PDB file of C-alpha atoms in Angstrom:
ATOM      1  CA  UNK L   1      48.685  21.726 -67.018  1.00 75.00           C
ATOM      2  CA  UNK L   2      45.802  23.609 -67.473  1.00 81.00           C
ATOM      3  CA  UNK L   3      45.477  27.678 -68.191  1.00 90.00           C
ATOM      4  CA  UNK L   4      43.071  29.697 -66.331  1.00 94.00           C
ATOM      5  CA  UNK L   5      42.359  33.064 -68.633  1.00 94.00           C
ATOM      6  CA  UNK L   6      40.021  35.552 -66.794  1.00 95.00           C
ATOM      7  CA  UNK L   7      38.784  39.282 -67.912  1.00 91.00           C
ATOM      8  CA  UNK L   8      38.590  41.721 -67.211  1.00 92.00           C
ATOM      9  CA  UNK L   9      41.012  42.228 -63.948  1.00 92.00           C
ATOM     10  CA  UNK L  10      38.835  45.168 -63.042  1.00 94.00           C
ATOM     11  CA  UNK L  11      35.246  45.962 -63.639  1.00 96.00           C
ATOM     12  CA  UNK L  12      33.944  49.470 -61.770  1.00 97.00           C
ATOM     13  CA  UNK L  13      29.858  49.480 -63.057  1.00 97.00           C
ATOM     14  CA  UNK L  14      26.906  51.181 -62.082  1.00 97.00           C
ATOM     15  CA  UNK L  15      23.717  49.478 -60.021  1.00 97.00           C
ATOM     16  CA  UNK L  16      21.603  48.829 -63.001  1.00 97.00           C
ATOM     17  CA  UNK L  17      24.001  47.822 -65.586  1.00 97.00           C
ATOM     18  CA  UNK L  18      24.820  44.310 -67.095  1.00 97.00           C
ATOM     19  CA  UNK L  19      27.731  42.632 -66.521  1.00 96.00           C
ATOM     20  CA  UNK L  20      29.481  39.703 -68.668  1.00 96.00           C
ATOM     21  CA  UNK L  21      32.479  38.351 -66.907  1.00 96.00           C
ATOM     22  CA  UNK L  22      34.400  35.673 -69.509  1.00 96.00           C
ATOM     23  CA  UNK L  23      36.394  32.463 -68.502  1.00 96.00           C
ATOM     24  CA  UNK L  24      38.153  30.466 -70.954  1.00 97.00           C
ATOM     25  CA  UNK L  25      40.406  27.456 -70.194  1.00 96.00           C
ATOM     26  CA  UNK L  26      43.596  25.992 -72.162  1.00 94.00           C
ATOM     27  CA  UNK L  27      45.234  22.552 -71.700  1.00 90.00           C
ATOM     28  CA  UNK L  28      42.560  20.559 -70.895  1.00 88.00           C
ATOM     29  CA  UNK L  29      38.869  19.261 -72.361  1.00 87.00           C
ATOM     30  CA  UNK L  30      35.714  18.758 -70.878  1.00 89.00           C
ATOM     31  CA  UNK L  31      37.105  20.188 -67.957  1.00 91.00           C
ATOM     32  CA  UNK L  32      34.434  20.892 -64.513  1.00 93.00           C
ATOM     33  CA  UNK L  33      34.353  24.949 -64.552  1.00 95.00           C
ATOM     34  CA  UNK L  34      33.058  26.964 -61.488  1.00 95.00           C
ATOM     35  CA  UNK L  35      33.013  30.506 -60.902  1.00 95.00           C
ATOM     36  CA  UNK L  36      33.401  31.856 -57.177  1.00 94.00           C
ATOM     37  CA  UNK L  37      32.457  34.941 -55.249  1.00 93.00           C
ATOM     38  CA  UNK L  38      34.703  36.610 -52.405  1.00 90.00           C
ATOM     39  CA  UNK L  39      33.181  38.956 -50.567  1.00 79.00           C
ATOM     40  CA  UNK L  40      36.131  41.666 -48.667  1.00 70.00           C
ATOM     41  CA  UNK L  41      36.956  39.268 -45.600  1.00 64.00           C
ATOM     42  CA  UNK L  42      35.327  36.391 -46.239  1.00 70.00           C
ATOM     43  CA  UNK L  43      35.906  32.903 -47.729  1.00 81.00           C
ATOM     44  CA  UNK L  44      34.999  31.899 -51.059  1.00 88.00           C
ATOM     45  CA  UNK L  45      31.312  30.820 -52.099  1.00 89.00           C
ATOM     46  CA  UNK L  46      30.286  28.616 -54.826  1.00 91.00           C
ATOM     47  CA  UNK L  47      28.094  30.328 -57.252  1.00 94.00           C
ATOM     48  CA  UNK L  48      27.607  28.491 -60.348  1.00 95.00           C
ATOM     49  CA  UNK L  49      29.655  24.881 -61.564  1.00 93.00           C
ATOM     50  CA  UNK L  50      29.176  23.276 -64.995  1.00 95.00           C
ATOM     51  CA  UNK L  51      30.273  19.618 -65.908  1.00 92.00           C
ATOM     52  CA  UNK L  52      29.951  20.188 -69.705  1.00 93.00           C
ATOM     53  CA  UNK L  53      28.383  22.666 -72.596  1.00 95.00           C
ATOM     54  CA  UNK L  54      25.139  23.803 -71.458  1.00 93.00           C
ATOM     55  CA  UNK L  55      24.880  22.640 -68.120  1.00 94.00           C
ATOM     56  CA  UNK L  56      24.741  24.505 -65.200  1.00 94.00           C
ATOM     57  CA  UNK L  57      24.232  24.249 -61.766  1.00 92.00           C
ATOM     58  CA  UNK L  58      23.744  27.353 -59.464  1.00 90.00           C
ATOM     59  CA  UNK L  59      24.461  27.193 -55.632  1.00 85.00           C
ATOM     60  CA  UNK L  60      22.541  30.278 -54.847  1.00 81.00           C
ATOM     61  CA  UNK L  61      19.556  31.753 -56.094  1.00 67.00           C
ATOM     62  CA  UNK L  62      20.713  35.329 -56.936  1.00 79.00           C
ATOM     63  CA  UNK L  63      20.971  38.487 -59.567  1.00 88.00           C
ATOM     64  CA  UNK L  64      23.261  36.386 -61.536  1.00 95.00           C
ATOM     65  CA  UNK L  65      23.310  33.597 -64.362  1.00 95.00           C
ATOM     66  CA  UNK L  66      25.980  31.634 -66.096  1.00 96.00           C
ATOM     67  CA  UNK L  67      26.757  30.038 -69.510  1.00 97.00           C
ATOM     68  CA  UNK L  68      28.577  27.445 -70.909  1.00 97.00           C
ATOM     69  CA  UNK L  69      28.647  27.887 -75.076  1.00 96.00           C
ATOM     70  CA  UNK L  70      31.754  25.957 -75.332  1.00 95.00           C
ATOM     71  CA  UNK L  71      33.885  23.159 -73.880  1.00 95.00           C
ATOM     72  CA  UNK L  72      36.593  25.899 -72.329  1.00 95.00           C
ATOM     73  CA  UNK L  73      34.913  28.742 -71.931  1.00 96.00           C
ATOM     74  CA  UNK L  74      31.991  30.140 -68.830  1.00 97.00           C
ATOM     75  CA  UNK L  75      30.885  33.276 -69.195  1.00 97.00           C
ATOM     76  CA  UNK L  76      29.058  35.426 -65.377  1.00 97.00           C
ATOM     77  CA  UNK L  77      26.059  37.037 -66.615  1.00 96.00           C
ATOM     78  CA  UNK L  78      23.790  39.626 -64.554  1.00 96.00           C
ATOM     79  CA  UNK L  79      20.990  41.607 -66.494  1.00 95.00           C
ATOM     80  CA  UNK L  80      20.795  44.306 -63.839  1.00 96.00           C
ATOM     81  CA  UNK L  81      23.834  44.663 -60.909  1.00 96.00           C
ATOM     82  CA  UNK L  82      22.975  45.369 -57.604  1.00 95.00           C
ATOM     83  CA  UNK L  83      25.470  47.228 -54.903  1.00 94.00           C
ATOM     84  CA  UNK L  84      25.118  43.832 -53.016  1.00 91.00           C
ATOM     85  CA  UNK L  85      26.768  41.657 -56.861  1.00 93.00           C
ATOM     86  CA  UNK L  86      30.353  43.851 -55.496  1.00 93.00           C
ATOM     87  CA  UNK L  87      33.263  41.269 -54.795  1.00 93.00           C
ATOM     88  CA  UNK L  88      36.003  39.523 -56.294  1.00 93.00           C
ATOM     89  CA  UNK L  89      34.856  36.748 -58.817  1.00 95.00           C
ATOM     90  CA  UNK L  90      37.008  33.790 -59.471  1.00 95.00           C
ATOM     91  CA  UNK L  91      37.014  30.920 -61.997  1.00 96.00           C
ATOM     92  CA  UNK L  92      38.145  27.747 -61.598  1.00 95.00           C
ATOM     93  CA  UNK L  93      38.747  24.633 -63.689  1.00 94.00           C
ATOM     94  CA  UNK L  94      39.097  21.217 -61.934  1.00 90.00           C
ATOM     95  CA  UNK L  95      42.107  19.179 -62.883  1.00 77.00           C
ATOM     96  CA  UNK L  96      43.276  15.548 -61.355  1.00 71.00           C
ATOM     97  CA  UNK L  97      42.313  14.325 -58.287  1.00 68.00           C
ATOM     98  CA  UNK L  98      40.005  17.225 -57.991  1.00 78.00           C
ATOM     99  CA  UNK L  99      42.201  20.213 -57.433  1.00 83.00           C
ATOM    100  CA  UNK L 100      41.100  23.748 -58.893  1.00 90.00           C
ATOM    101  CA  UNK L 101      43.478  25.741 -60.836  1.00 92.00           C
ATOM    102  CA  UNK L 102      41.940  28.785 -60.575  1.00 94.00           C
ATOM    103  CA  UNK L 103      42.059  32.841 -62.851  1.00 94.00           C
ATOM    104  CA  UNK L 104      43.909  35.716 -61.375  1.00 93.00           C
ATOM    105  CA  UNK L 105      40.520  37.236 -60.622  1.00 93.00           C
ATOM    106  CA  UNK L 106      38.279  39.834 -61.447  1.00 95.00           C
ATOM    107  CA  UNK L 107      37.284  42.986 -58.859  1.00 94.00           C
ATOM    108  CA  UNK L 108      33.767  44.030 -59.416  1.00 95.00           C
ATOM    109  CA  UNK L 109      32.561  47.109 -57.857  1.00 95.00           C
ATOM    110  CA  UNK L 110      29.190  48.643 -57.956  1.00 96.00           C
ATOM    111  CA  UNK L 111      28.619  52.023 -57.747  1.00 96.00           C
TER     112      UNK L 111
ATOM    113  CA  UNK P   1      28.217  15.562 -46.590  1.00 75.00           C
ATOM    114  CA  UNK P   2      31.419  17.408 -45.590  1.00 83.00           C
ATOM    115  CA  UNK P   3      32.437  20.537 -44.687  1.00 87.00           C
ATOM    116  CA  UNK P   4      35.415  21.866 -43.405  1.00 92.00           C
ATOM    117  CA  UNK P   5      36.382  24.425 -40.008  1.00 93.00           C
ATOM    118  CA  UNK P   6      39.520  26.440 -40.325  1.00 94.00           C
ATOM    119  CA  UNK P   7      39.756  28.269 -36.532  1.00 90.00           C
ATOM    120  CA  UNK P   8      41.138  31.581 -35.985  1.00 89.00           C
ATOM    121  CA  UNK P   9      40.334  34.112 -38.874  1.00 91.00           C
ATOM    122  CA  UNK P  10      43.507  35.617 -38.503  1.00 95.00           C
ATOM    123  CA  UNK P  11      47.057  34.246 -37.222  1.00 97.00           C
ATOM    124  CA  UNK P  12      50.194  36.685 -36.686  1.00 97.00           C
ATOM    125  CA  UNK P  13      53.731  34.974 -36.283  1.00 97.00           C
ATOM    126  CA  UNK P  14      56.908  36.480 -35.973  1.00 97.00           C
ATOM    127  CA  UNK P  15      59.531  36.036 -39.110  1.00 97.00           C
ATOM    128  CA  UNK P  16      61.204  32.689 -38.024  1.00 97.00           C
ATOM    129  CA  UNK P  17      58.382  31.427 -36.055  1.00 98.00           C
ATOM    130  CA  UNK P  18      56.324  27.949 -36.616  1.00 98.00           C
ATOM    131  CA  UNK P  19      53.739  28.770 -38.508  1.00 98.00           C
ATOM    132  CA  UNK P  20      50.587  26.669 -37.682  1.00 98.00           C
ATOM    133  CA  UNK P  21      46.878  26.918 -39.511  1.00 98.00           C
ATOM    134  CA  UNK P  22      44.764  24.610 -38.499  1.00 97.00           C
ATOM    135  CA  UNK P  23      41.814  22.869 -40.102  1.00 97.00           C
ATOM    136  CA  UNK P  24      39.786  20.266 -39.538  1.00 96.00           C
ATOM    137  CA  UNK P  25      37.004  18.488 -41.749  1.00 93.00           C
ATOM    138  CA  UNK P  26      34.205  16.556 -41.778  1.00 90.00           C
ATOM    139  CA  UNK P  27      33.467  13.888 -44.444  1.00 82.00           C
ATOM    140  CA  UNK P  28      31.594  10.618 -44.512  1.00 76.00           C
ATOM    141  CA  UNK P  29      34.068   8.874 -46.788  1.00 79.00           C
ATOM    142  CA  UNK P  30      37.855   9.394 -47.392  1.00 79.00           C
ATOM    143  CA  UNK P  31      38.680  12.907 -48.406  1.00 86.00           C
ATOM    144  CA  UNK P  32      40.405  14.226 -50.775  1.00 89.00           C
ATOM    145  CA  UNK P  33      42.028  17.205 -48.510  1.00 92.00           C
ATOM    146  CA  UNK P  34      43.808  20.495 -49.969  1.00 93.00           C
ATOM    147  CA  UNK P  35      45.591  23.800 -49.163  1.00 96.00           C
ATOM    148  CA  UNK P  36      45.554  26.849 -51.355  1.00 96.00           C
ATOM    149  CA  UNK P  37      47.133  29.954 -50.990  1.00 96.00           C
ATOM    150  CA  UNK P  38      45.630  33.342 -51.738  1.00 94.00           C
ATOM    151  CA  UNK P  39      48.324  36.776 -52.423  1.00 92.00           C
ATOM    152  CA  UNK P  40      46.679  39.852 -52.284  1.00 86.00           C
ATOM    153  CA  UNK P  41      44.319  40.617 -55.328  1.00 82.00           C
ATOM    154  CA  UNK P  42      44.878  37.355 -56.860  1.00 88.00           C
ATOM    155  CA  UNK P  43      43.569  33.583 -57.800  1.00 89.00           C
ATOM    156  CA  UNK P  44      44.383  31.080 -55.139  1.00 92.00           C
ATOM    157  CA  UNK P  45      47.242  28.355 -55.914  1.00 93.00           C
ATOM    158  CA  UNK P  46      47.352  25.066 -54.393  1.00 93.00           C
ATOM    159  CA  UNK P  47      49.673  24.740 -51.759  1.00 95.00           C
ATOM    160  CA  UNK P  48      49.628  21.007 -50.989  1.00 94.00           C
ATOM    161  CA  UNK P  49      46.935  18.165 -51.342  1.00 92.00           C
ATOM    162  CA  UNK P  50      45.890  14.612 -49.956  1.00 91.00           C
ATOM    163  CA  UNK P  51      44.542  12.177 -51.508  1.00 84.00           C
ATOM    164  CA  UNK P  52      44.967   9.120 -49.358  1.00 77.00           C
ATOM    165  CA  UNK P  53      48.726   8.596 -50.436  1.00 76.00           C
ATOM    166  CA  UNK P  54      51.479   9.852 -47.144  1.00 85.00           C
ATOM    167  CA  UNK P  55      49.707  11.274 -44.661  1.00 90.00           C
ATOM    168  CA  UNK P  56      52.567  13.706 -44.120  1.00 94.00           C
ATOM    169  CA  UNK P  57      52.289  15.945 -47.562  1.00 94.00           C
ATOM    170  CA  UNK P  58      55.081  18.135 -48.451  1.00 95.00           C
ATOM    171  CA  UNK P  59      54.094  21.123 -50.407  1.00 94.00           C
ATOM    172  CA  UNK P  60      55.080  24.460 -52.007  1.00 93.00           C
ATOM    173  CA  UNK P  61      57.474  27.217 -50.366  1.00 93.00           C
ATOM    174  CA  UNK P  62      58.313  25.056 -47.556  1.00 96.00           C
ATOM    175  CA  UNK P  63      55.036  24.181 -46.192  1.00 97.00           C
ATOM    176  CA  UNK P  64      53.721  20.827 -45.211  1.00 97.00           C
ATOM    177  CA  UNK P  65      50.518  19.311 -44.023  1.00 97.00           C
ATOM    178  CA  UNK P  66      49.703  16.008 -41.820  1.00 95.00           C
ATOM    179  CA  UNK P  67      46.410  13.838 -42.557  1.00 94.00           C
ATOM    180  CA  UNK P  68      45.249  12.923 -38.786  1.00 94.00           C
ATOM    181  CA  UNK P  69      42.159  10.460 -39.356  1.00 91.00           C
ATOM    182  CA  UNK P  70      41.825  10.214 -35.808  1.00 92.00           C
ATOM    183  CA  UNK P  71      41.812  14.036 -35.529  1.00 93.00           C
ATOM    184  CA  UNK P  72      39.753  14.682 -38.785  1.00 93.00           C
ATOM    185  CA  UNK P  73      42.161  17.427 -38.649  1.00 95.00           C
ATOM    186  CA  UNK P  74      45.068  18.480 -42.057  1.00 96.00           C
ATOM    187  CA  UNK P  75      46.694  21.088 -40.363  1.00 97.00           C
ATOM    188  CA  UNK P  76      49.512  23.452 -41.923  1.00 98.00           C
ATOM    189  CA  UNK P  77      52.722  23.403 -41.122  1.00 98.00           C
ATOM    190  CA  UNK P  78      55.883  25.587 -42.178  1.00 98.00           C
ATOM    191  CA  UNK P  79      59.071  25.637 -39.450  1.00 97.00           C
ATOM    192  CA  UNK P  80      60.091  29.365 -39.918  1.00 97.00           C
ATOM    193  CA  UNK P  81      57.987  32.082 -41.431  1.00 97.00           C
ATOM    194  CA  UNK P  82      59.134  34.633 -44.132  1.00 97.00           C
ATOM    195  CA  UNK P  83      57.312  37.725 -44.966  1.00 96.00           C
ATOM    196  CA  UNK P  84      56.794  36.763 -48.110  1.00 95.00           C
ATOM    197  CA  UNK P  85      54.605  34.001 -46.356  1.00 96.00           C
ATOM    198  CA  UNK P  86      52.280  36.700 -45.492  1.00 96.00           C
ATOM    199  CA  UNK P  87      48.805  35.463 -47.683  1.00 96.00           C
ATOM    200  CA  UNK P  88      45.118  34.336 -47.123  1.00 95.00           C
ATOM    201  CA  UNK P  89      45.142  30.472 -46.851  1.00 97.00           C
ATOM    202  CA  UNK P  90      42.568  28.594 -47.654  1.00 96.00           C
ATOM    203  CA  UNK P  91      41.590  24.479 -46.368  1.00 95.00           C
ATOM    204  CA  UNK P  92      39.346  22.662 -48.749  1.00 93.00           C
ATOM    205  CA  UNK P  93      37.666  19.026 -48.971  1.00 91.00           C
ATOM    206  CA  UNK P  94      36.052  17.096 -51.187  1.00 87.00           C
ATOM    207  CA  UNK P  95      35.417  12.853 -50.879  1.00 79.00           C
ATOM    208  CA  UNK P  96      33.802  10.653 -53.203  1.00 65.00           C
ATOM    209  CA  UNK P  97      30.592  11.255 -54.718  1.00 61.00           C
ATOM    210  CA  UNK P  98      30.752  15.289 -54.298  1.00 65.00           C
ATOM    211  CA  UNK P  99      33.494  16.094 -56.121  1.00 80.00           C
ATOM    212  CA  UNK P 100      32.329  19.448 -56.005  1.00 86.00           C
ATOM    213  CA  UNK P 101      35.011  21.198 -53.186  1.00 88.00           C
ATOM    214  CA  UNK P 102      34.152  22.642 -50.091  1.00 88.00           C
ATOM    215  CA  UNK P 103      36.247  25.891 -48.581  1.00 91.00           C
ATOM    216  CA  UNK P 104      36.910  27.190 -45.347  1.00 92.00           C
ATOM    217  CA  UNK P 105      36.515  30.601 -44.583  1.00 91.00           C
ATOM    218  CA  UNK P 106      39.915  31.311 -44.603  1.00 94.00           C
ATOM    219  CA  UNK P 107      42.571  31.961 -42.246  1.00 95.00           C
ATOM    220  CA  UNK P 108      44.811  35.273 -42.667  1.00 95.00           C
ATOM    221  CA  UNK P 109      48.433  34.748 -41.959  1.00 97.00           C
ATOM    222  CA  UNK P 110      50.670  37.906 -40.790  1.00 97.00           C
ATOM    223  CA  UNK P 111      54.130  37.983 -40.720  1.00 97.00           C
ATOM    224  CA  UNK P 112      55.951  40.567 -38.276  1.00 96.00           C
ATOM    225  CA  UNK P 113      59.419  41.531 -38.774  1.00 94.00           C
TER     226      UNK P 113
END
């Protein structure tokens, strides 16, 4: 089954500052990727999916971007946080019948 | 489209009781339906899915879900809670042609002793 590898676990960073969040998946090829935000006490939104190397698809128009260079890997991208980009980001990689196996997570907090 | 209603935010039990999440969903074909479970400060797991097989699924840690077409409803089900139980839980769809999933908001289980 597939491996969901996520880093960093932690991220503190200030308003301003770029941020590169990294994604890479084992067991599995051309596999659907999507990363996720959680906001503290709320559900889980959809910010970017990708069905294969180089393409992208963003659910919300927002400070971030994200890139697909290879097969198993999506990389979160923002050229300048904001307080607001806080939250916990999840990946995900979509196996049979459609279920997500997802990272452990990373918690991004702007300062 | 489809989307997917998981009612009360939050749901306290006592350790034994029936636990009970509901969710229901709306879809214009026939779903693909799933439960994950979030621990504190971590990825969510799947719990249980259906994908048009039983429509009484039988997941992880003792939980199970029922498919109610009639109902567009997949609640969850577990028969005695343990405090270990004690998670965010999360009721997702997705049907053919999107197979991009859809989440609820969440529904956070608490477990008294």
């Amino acid at each position: 089954s597939q491996t969901i590898h996520q880093w960093p676990a932690t991220l503190v960073q200030p308003v301003g500052s770029p941020l590169s969040l990294e994604c890479t998946v084992e067991g599995t090829s051309n596999p659907n990727l999507y990363w996720y935000r959680q906001a503290a006490g709320r559900g889980l939104q959809l910010l970017f999916y990708s069905v294969g190397i180089g393409q992208i698809s963003s659910e919300v128009p927002q400070n971030l971007s994200a890139s697909r260079p290879q097969d198993r890997q999506f990389i979160l991208s923002s050229k300048k946080l904001l307080l607001s980009d806080s939250g916990f980001y999840l990946c995900a990689c979509q196996g049979s019948n459609e279920k997500l196996f997802f990272g452990s997570g990373t918690q991004l907090s702007v300062l | 489209a489809q989307s997917v209603t998981q009612l009360g935010s939050h749901v306290s039990v006592s350790e034994g009781a029936l636990v009970l999440l509901r969710c229901n969903y709306s879809s214009s074909v026939p779903p693909y339906l799933f439960w994950y479970v979030q621990y504190p400060n971590q990825g969510l797991q799947l719990l249980l899915k259906y994908t048009s097989a039983a429509t009484l699924v039988k997941g992880i840690n003792g939980f199970e879900a029922e498919f109610k077409k009639s109902e567009t409803s997949f609640h969850l089900t577990k028969p005695s809670a343990h405090m270990s139980d004690a998670a965010e839980y999360f009721c997702a769809v997705s049907s053919g042609g999107s197979y991009i999933p859809t989440f609820g908001r969440g529904t956070s289980l608490i477990v008294h002793p």
